[in-house]
Amino acid sequence: MNSVLIEGGTKLKGKVKISGAKNAALPELAAGLLTSHKVTLLEVPRVKDVETMLELLMELGAEIYVGEKIEIRTEKIIGTPREELFKAMRASVLILGPMLSRFGRAEILWPGGCSIGKRPINFHLMAMKKMGAEIIEETNKVVAKARRLHGTRIRFPRITVTGTENVIMAASLARGETFIENPAMEPEVIDLSNMLKKMGAKIEWQKEGVYIEGVEELCGTVHSVIPDRIEAGTFLVVGAVASDSLEIVNCNPSHMEAVLEKLGETGVEFSIKSSSIMIKGSKKFQPLRIETKEYPGFPTDMQAQFMVLMNFADGESEVIENIFPERFNHARELNKMGAEIEIYRGKAIIKGVRKLKGNTVLATDLRASASLVIAGLVAEGETEIKDIFHLMRGYENFFGKLRSIGASIKEG
Ligand code: EPZ
């Protein structure tokens, strides 16, 4: 499927179940490299990026069983994965820490940039070097070697989610103690840490940072991936702008405080239970000023979706994108549907307009695709979204879930 056709204007109603978090599942699958024992993951979302990670692990030599649950057993490394698997997904960098600490060698291709901006891995390499790895940078790949990594104190130049995950995984088997002064604290990082602790890792989260004491070997475990807070946030915006009412179940509202706070500022009505949120659709929204920050701040992965909601606000809204300043490709496409969004370096100004009109638009990255789908659901007439494959990378059965609450979506 390379495009979808969405008939706008239907008032959606019903219940959607949130899937496991892609950004927790990816490092947790990579953590299967850290032991020769069986690691079992439940609630893994069946999305393209997970498929890519599984292919990477299999081509490295892991035995993988994929059914209701996913089982990984890595006795030894037998090969180097195909180049396209590294290019397809920046998160392929997550094999660096586990490979280096378990097998003493890692070979990764420079991850491709993507439409949300440059995606360097210099912080990852700096940290591995500090832990004793020899890093050889070649034209199209990086080779990292270490007889045995040793613990160290690390302060990243800026907070990095996968950089933190790589160091925690590497430090779990390193000799001695590691302390990360400014770790990412996203729920997905904490979930990975909880899984590693069940495998025998010694990890302690303190106020000032995270402390890891290396052990000789890790054992297997069974772990259930946390619900996807970004998918849940995406459906909250669907509910706000395109539904009568929508119940979002199997989510964790405690992971979504910044998003719920901003949603509250728009004046939308919603109620929260321990693992579900009920939201009522609205036509009137107060304008917002959103500034993306590392967790627990407002997530960069939610600003594209919120831009659709702000398009209907009574007044001018603003998004300041501090994580990926170029992450505004969705604005150009929304403007083709009648939005009035202007972009200045790292900042978007969104005028509140009354309506959007269906048009043919182009998906450019995962969250931009979701934003265009939401716009298509509320626009007048039909919207065709091309290159919709971007969305399949990170949303499980997205169109099936939307159809189950009344959306009219056809494959193009
Ligand atoms: C993770 O990417 C997520 N991906 C992203 O989600 C998310 O947008 C991002 O964190 C920020 O929350 C996964 O977890 C698989 P970073 P990551 O390292 O780890 C700079 C989605 O939509 N940086 O926290 O790659 C970087 O350029 C995806 O699901 C360096 O300069 O992001 C950025 O400006 C998109 N050098 C900032 O740090 C480095 O070595 C934060 O990036 C690493 C990062």
JSON list of N, CA, C and O and ligand atoms in Angstrom, two decimals, residues 22-23 26 90-91 116 118-124 158-162 186 300-301 323-324 327 366-367, ligand 1:
[
{"chain": "A", "resi": 22, "resn": "LYS", "atom": "N", "xyz": [6.50, 1.05, 20.32]},
{"chain": "A", "resi": 22, "resn": "LYS", "atom": "CA", "xyz": [7.58, 0.76, 19.37]},
{"chain": "A", "resi": 22, "resn": "LYS", "atom": "C", "xyz": [8.93, 1.15, 19.98]},
{"chain": "A", "resi": 22, "resn": "LYS", "atom": "O", "xyz": [9.89, 0.39, 19.90]},
{"chain": "A", "resi": 23, "resn": "ASN", "atom": "N", "xyz": [8.98, 2.32, 20.61]},
{"chain": "A", "resi": 23, "resn": "ASN", "atom": "CA", "xyz": [10.27, 2.84, 21.08]},
{"chain": "A", "resi": 23, "resn": "ASN", "atom": "C", "xyz": [10.75, 2.21, 22.38]},
{"chain": "A", "resi": 23, "resn": "ASN", "atom": "O", "xyz": [11.84, 2.51, 22.85]},
{"chain": "A", "resi": 26, "resn": "LEU", "atom": "N", "xyz": [11.92, -1.71, 20.50]},
{"chain": "A", "resi": 26, "resn": "LEU", "atom": "CA", "xyz": [13.16, -1.75, 19.70]},
{"chain": "A", "resi": 26, "resn": "LEU", "atom": "C", "xyz": [14.40, -1.96, 20.58]},
{"chain": "A", "resi": 26, "resn": "LEU", "atom": "O", "xyz": [15.18, -2.89, 20.34]},
{"chain": "A", "resi": 90, "resn": "ARG", "atom": "N", "xyz": [17.03, 4.16, 11.85]},
{"chain": "A", "resi": 90, "resn": "ARG", "atom": "CA", "xyz": [18.08, 4.76, 12.67]},
{"chain": "A", "resi": 90, "resn": "ARG", "atom": "C", "xyz": [18.27, 3.96, 13.96]},
{"chain": "A", "resi": 90, "resn": "ARG", "atom": "O", "xyz": [19.37, 3.84, 14.47]},
{"chain": "A", "resi": 91, "resn": "ALA", "atom": "N", "xyz": [17.20, 3.38, 14.45]},
{"chain": "A", "resi": 91, "resn": "ALA", "atom": "CA", "xyz": [17.28, 2.65, 15.72]},
{"chain": "A", "resi": 91, "resn": "ALA", "atom": "C", "xyz": [18.15, 1.40, 15.60]},
{"chain": "A", "resi": 91, "resn": "ALA", "atom": "O", "xyz": [18.42, 0.72, 16.59]},
{"chain": "A", "resi": 116, "resn": "ILE", "atom": "N", "xyz": [13.35, 14.30, 9.37]},
{"chain": "A", "resi": 116, "resn": "ILE", "atom": "CA", "xyz": [13.17, 15.21, 10.51]},
{"chain": "A", "resi": 116, "resn": "ILE", "atom": "C", "xyz": [14.49, 15.85, 10.89]},
{"chain": "A", "resi": 116, "resn": "ILE", "atom": "O", "xyz": [14.61, 16.51, 11.90]},
{"chain": "A", "resi": 118, "resn": "LYS", "atom": "N", "xyz": [19.15, 15.83, 10.56]},
{"chain": "A", "resi": 118, "resn": "LYS", "atom": "CA", "xyz": [20.34, 14.99, 10.70]},
{"chain": "A", "resi": 118, "resn": "LYS", "atom": "C", "xyz": [20.14, 14.07, 11.89]},
{"chain": "A", "resi": 118, "resn": "LYS", "atom": "O", "xyz": [19.55, 14.46, 12.89]},
{"chain": "A", "resi": 119, "resn": "ARG", "atom": "N", "xyz": [20.64, 12.83, 11.81]},
{"chain": "A", "resi": 119, "resn": "ARG", "atom": "CA", "xyz": [20.47, 11.94, 12.96]},
{"chain": "A", "resi": 119, "resn": "ARG", "atom": "C", "xyz": [21.86, 11.39, 13.33]},
{"chain": "A", "resi": 119, "resn": "ARG", "atom": "O", "xyz": [22.18, 10.24, 13.11]},
{"chain": "A", "resi": 120, "resn": "PRO", "atom": "N", "xyz": [22.75, 12.21, 13.85]},
{"chain": "A", "resi": 120, "resn": "PRO", "atom": "CA", "xyz": [24.12, 11.75, 14.15]},
{"chain": "A", "resi": 120, "resn": "PRO", "atom": "C", "xyz": [24.15, 10.73, 15.28]},
{"chain": "A", "resi": 120, "resn": "PRO", "atom": "O", "xyz": [23.19, 10.59, 16.03]},
{"chain": "A", "resi": 121, "resn": "ILE", "atom": "N", "xyz": [25.26, 10.02, 15.37]},
{"chain": "A", "resi": 121, "resn": "ILE", "atom": "CA", "xyz": [25.43, 9.06, 16.49]},
{"chain": "A", "resi": 121, "resn": "ILE", "atom": "C", "xyz": [26.73, 9.35, 17.25]},
{"chain": "A", "resi": 121, "resn": "ILE", "atom": "O", "xyz": [27.27, 8.49, 17.95]},
{"chain": "A", "resi": 122, "resn": "ASN", "atom": "N", "xyz": [27.22, 10.59, 17.12]},
{"chain": "A", "resi": 122, "resn": "ASN", "atom": "CA", "xyz": [28.50, 10.93, 17.78]},
{"chain": "A", "resi": 122, "resn": "ASN", "atom": "C", "xyz": [28.45, 10.75, 19.29]},
{"chain": "A", "resi": 122, "resn": "ASN", "atom": "O", "xyz": [29.44, 10.33, 19.91]},
{"chain": "A", "resi": 123, "resn": "PHE", "atom": "N", "xyz": [27.30, 10.99, 19.93]},
{"chain": "A", "resi": 123, "resn": "PHE", "atom": "CA", "xyz": [27.23, 10.82, 21.39]},
{"chain": "A", "resi": 123, "resn": "PHE", "atom": "C", "xyz": [27.37, 9.34, 21.76]},
{"chain": "A", "resi": 123, "resn": "PHE", "atom": "O", "xyz": [28.03, 8.98, 22.75]},
{"chain": "A", "resi": 124, "resn": "HIS", "atom": "N", "xyz": [26.77, 8.46, 20.93]},
{"chain": "A", "resi": 124, "resn": "HIS", "atom": "CA", "xyz": [26.88, 7.02, 21.19]},
{"chain": "A", "resi": 124, "resn": "HIS", "atom": "C", "xyz": [28.36, 6.59, 21.12]},
{"chain": "A", "resi": 124, "resn": "HIS", "atom": "O", "xyz": [28.85, 5.88, 21.99]},
{"chain": "A", "resi": 158, "resn": "ARG", "atom": "N", "xyz": [24.13, 16.47, 25.07]},
{"chain": "A", "resi": 158, "resn": "ARG", "atom": "CA", "xyz": [22.70, 16.77, 25.29]},
{"chain": "A", "resi": 158, "resn": "ARG", "atom": "C", "xyz": [21.98, 15.44, 25.49]},
{"chain": "A", "resi": 158, "resn": "ARG", "atom": "O", "xyz": [22.50, 14.39, 25.11]},
{"chain": "A", "resi": 159, "resn": "ILE", "atom": "N", "xyz": [20.83, 15.47, 26.07]},
{"chain": "A", "resi": 159, "resn": "ILE", "atom": "CA", "xyz": [20.13, 14.23, 26.41]},
{"chain": "A", "resi": 159, "resn": "ILE", "atom": "C", "xyz": [19.79, 13.46, 25.13]},
{"chain": "A", "resi": 159, "resn": "ILE", "atom": "O", "xyz": [19.31, 14.03, 24.15]},
{"chain": "A", "resi": 160, "resn": "THR", "atom": "N", "xyz": [20.09, 12.16, 25.13]},
{"chain": "A", "resi": 160, "resn": "THR", "atom": "CA", "xyz": [19.81, 11.32, 23.97]},
{"chain": "A", "resi": 160, "resn": "THR", "atom": "C", "xyz": [19.12, 10.04, 24.42]},
{"chain": "A", "resi": 160, "resn": "THR", "atom": "O", "xyz": [19.62, 9.33, 25.31]},
{"chain": "A", "resi": 161, "resn": "VAL", "atom": "N", "xyz": [17.97, 9.72, 23.82]},
{"chain": "A", "resi": 161, "resn": "VAL", "atom": "CA", "xyz": [17.19, 8.54, 24.22]},
{"chain": "A", "resi": 161, "resn": "VAL", "atom": "C", "xyz": [17.95, 7.26, 23.88]},
{"chain": "A", "resi": 161, "resn": "VAL", "atom": "O", "xyz": [18.31, 6.47, 24.76]},
{"chain": "A", "resi": 162, "resn": "THR", "atom": "N", "xyz": [18.25, 7.03, 22.61]},
{"chain": "A", "resi": 162, "resn": "THR", "atom": "CA", "xyz": [18.92, 5.78, 22.24]},
{"chain": "A", "resi": 162, "resn": "THR", "atom": "C", "xyz": [20.37, 5.78, 22.71]},
{"chain": "A", "resi": 162, "resn": "THR", "atom": "O", "xyz": [20.93, 4.72, 22.99]},
{"chain": "A", "resi": 186, "resn": "GLU", "atom": "N", "xyz": [12.76, 8.95, 29.42]},
{"chain": "A", "resi": 186, "resn": "GLU", "atom": "CA", "xyz": [11.51, 8.58, 28.76]},
{"chain": "A", "resi": 186, "resn": "GLU", "atom": "C", "xyz": [11.00, 7.26, 29.35]},
{"chain": "A", "resi": 186, "resn": "GLU", "atom": "O", "xyz": [11.82, 6.39, 29.72]},
{"chain": "A", "resi": 300, "resn": "THR", "atom": "N", "xyz": [8.50, 15.66, 21.27]},
{"chain": "A", "resi": 300, "resn": "THR", "atom": "CA", "xyz": [8.63, 16.07, 19.86]},
{"chain": "A", "resi": 300, "resn": "THR", "atom": "C", "xyz": [7.77, 15.17, 18.96]},
{"chain": "A", "resi": 300, "resn": "THR", "atom": "O", "xyz": [7.23, 15.63, 17.96]},
{"chain": "A", "resi": 301, "resn": "ASP", "atom": "N", "xyz": [7.55, 13.92, 19.37]},
{"chain": "A", "resi": 301, "resn": "ASP", "atom": "CA", "xyz": [6.79, 12.97, 18.54]},
{"chain": "A", "resi": 301, "resn": "ASP", "atom": "C", "xyz": [5.30, 13.27, 18.53]},
{"chain": "A", "resi": 301, "resn": "ASP", "atom": "O", "xyz": [4.54, 12.58, 17.86]},
{"chain": "A", "resi": 323, "resn": "ILE", "atom": "N", "xyz": [14.00, 19.72, 19.83]},
{"chain": "A", "resi": 323, "resn": "ILE", "atom": "CA", "xyz": [14.72, 18.45, 19.67]},
{"chain": "A", "resi": 323, "resn": "ILE", "atom": "C", "xyz": [15.20, 18.27, 18.23]},
{"chain": "A", "resi": 323, "resn": "ILE", "atom": "O", "xyz": [16.37, 17.98, 17.98]},
{"chain": "A", "resi": 324, "resn": "PHE", "atom": "N", "xyz": [14.27, 18.40, 17.28]},
{"chain": "A", "resi": 324, "resn": "PHE", "atom": "CA", "xyz": [14.62, 18.31, 15.85]},
{"chain": "A", "resi": 324, "resn": "PHE", "atom": "C", "xyz": [14.08, 19.57, 15.17]},
{"chain": "A", "resi": 324, "resn": "PHE", "atom": "O", "xyz": [12.95, 19.57, 14.67]},
{"chain": "A", "resi": 327, "resn": "ARG", "atom": "N", "xyz": [11.88, 19.55, 12.03]},
{"chain": "A", "resi": 327, "resn": "ARG", "atom": "CA", "xyz": [10.77, 18.58, 11.99]},
{"chain": "A", "resi": 327, "resn": "ARG", "atom": "C", "xyz": [9.42, 19.27, 11.71]},
{"chain": "A", "resi": 327, "resn": "ARG", "atom": "O", "xyz": [8.50, 19.24, 12.51]},
{"chain": "A", "resi": 366, "resn": "LEU", "atom": "N", "xyz": [7.22, 9.40, 10.01]},
{"chain": "A", "resi": 366, "resn": "LEU", "atom": "CA", "xyz": [6.21, 8.66, 10.78]},
{"chain": "A", "resi": 366, "resn": "LEU", "atom": "C", "xyz": [5.14, 9.55, 11.40]},
{"chain": "A", "resi": 366, "resn": "LEU", "atom": "O", "xyz": [3.94, 9.37, 11.17]},
{"chain": "A", "resi": 367, "resn": "ARG", "atom": "N", "xyz": [5.52, 10.56, 12.14]},
{"chain": "A", "resi": 367, "resn": "ARG", "atom": "CA", "xyz": [4.51, 11.34, 12.87]},
{"chain": "A", "resi": 367, "resn": "ARG", "atom": "C", "xyz": [3.84, 12.37, 11.95]},
{"chain": "A", "resi": 367, "resn": "ARG", "atom": "O", "xyz": [2.67, 12.70, 12.13]},
{"chain": "B", "resi": 1, "resn": "EPZ", "atom": "C1", "xyz": [14.42, 8.68, 19.94]},
{"chain": "B", "resi": 1, "resn": "EPZ", "atom": "O1", "xyz": [15.27, 8.98, 18.85]},
{"chain": "B", "resi": 1, "resn": "EPZ", "atom": "C2", "xyz": [13.11, 8.17, 19.34]},
{"chain": "B", "resi": 1, "resn": "EPZ", "atom": "N1", "xyz": [13.37, 6.94, 18.58]},
{"chain": "B", "resi": 1, "resn": "EPZ", "atom": "C3", "xyz": [12.49, 9.23, 18.43]},
{"chain": "B", "resi": 1, "resn": "EPZ", "atom": "O2", "xyz": [11.23, 8.74, 17.98]},
{"chain": "B", "resi": 1, "resn": "EPZ", "atom": "C4", "xyz": [12.26, 10.49, 19.26]},
{"chain": "B", "resi": 1, "resn": "EPZ", "atom": "O3", "xyz": [11.74, 11.50, 18.42]},
{"chain": "B", "resi": 1, "resn": "EPZ", "atom": "C5", "xyz": [13.59, 10.95, 19.90]},
{"chain": "B", "resi": 1, "resn": "EPZ", "atom": "O4", "xyz": [14.14, 9.88, 20.69]},
{"chain": "B", "resi": 1, "resn": "EPZ", "atom": "C6", "xyz": [13.40, 12.15, 20.81]},
{"chain": "B", "resi": 1, "resn": "EPZ", "atom": "O5", "xyz": [12.49, 11.84, 21.82]},
{"chain": "B", "resi": 1, "resn": "EPZ", "atom": "C7", "xyz": [13.52, 5.78, 19.25]},
{"chain": "B", "resi": 1, "resn": "EPZ", "atom": "O6", "xyz": [13.46, 5.72, 20.47]},
{"chain": "B", "resi": 1, "resn": "EPZ", "atom": "C8", "xyz": [13.76, 4.56, 18.42]},
{"chain": "B", "resi": 1, "resn": "EPZ", "atom": "P1", "xyz": [17.86, 11.45, 20.51]},
{"chain": "B", "resi": 1, "resn": "EPZ", "atom": "P2", "xyz": [16.85, 9.24, 19.11]},
{"chain": "B", "resi": 1, "resn": "EPZ", "atom": "O7", "xyz": [19.17, 10.75, 20.45]},
{"chain": "B", "resi": 1, "resn": "EPZ", "atom": "O8", "xyz": [17.33, 8.48, 20.27]},
{"chain": "B", "resi": 1, "resn": "EPZ", "atom": "C9", "xyz": [20.85, 14.78, 18.85]},
{"chain": "B", "resi": 1, "resn": "EPZ", "atom": "C10", "xyz": [9.54, 8.29, 16.45]},
{"chain": "B", "resi": 1, "resn": "EPZ", "atom": "O9", "xyz": [8.82, 9.08, 15.84]},
{"chain": "B", "resi": 1, "resn": "EPZ", "atom": "N2", "xyz": [21.88, 13.72, 18.86]},
{"chain": "B", "resi": 1, "resn": "EPZ", "atom": "O10", "xyz": [17.17, 11.55, 21.83]},
{"chain": "B", "resi": 1, "resn": "EPZ", "atom": "O11", "xyz": [17.51, 9.05, 17.80]},
{"chain": "B", "resi": 1, "resn": "EPZ", "atom": "C11", "xyz": [19.71, 14.49, 17.87]},
{"chain": "B", "resi": 1, "resn": "EPZ", "atom": "O12", "xyz": [20.06, 14.94, 16.58]},
{"chain": "B", "resi": 1, "resn": "EPZ", "atom": "C12", "xyz": [11.02, 8.56, 16.56]},
{"chain": "B", "resi": 1, "resn": "EPZ", "atom": "O13", "xyz": [9.14, 7.26, 17.06]},
{"chain": "B", "resi": 1, "resn": "EPZ", "atom": "C13", "xyz": [23.18, 14.03, 18.45]},
{"chain": "B", "resi": 1, "resn": "EPZ", "atom": "O14", "xyz": [23.49, 15.16, 18.08]},
{"chain": "B", "resi": 1, "resn": "EPZ", "atom": "O15", "xyz": [16.87, 10.79, 19.47]},
{"chain": "B", "resi": 1, "resn": "EPZ", "atom": "C14", "xyz": [18.56, 15.27, 18.47]},
{"chain": "B", "resi": 1, "resn": "EPZ", "atom": "O16", "xyz": [18.66, 16.63, 18.10]},
{"chain": "B", "resi": 1, "resn": "EPZ", "atom": "C15", "xyz": [11.44, 9.75, 15.72]},
{"chain": "B", "resi": 1, "resn": "EPZ", "atom": "N3", "xyz": [24.13, 13.04, 18.48]},
{"chain": "B", "resi": 1, "resn": "EPZ", "atom": "C16", "xyz": [18.80, 15.14, 19.97]},
{"chain": "B", "resi": 1, "resn": "EPZ", "atom": "O17", "xyz": [20.20, 14.81, 20.12]},
{"chain": "B", "resi": 1, "resn": "EPZ", "atom": "C17", "xyz": [23.83, 11.76, 18.91]},
{"chain": "B", "resi": 1, "resn": "EPZ", "atom": "O18", "xyz": [24.76, 10.91, 18.93]},
{"chain": "B", "resi": 1, "resn": "EPZ", "atom": "C18", "xyz": [17.96, 14.07, 20.66]},
{"chain": "B", "resi": 1, "resn": "EPZ", "atom": "O19", "xyz": [18.04, 12.91, 19.87]},
{"chain": "B", "resi": 1, "resn": "EPZ", "atom": "C19", "xyz": [22.50, 11.47, 19.30]},
{"chain": "B", "resi": 1, "resn": "EPZ", "atom": "C20", "xyz": [21.54, 12.46, 19.28]}
]
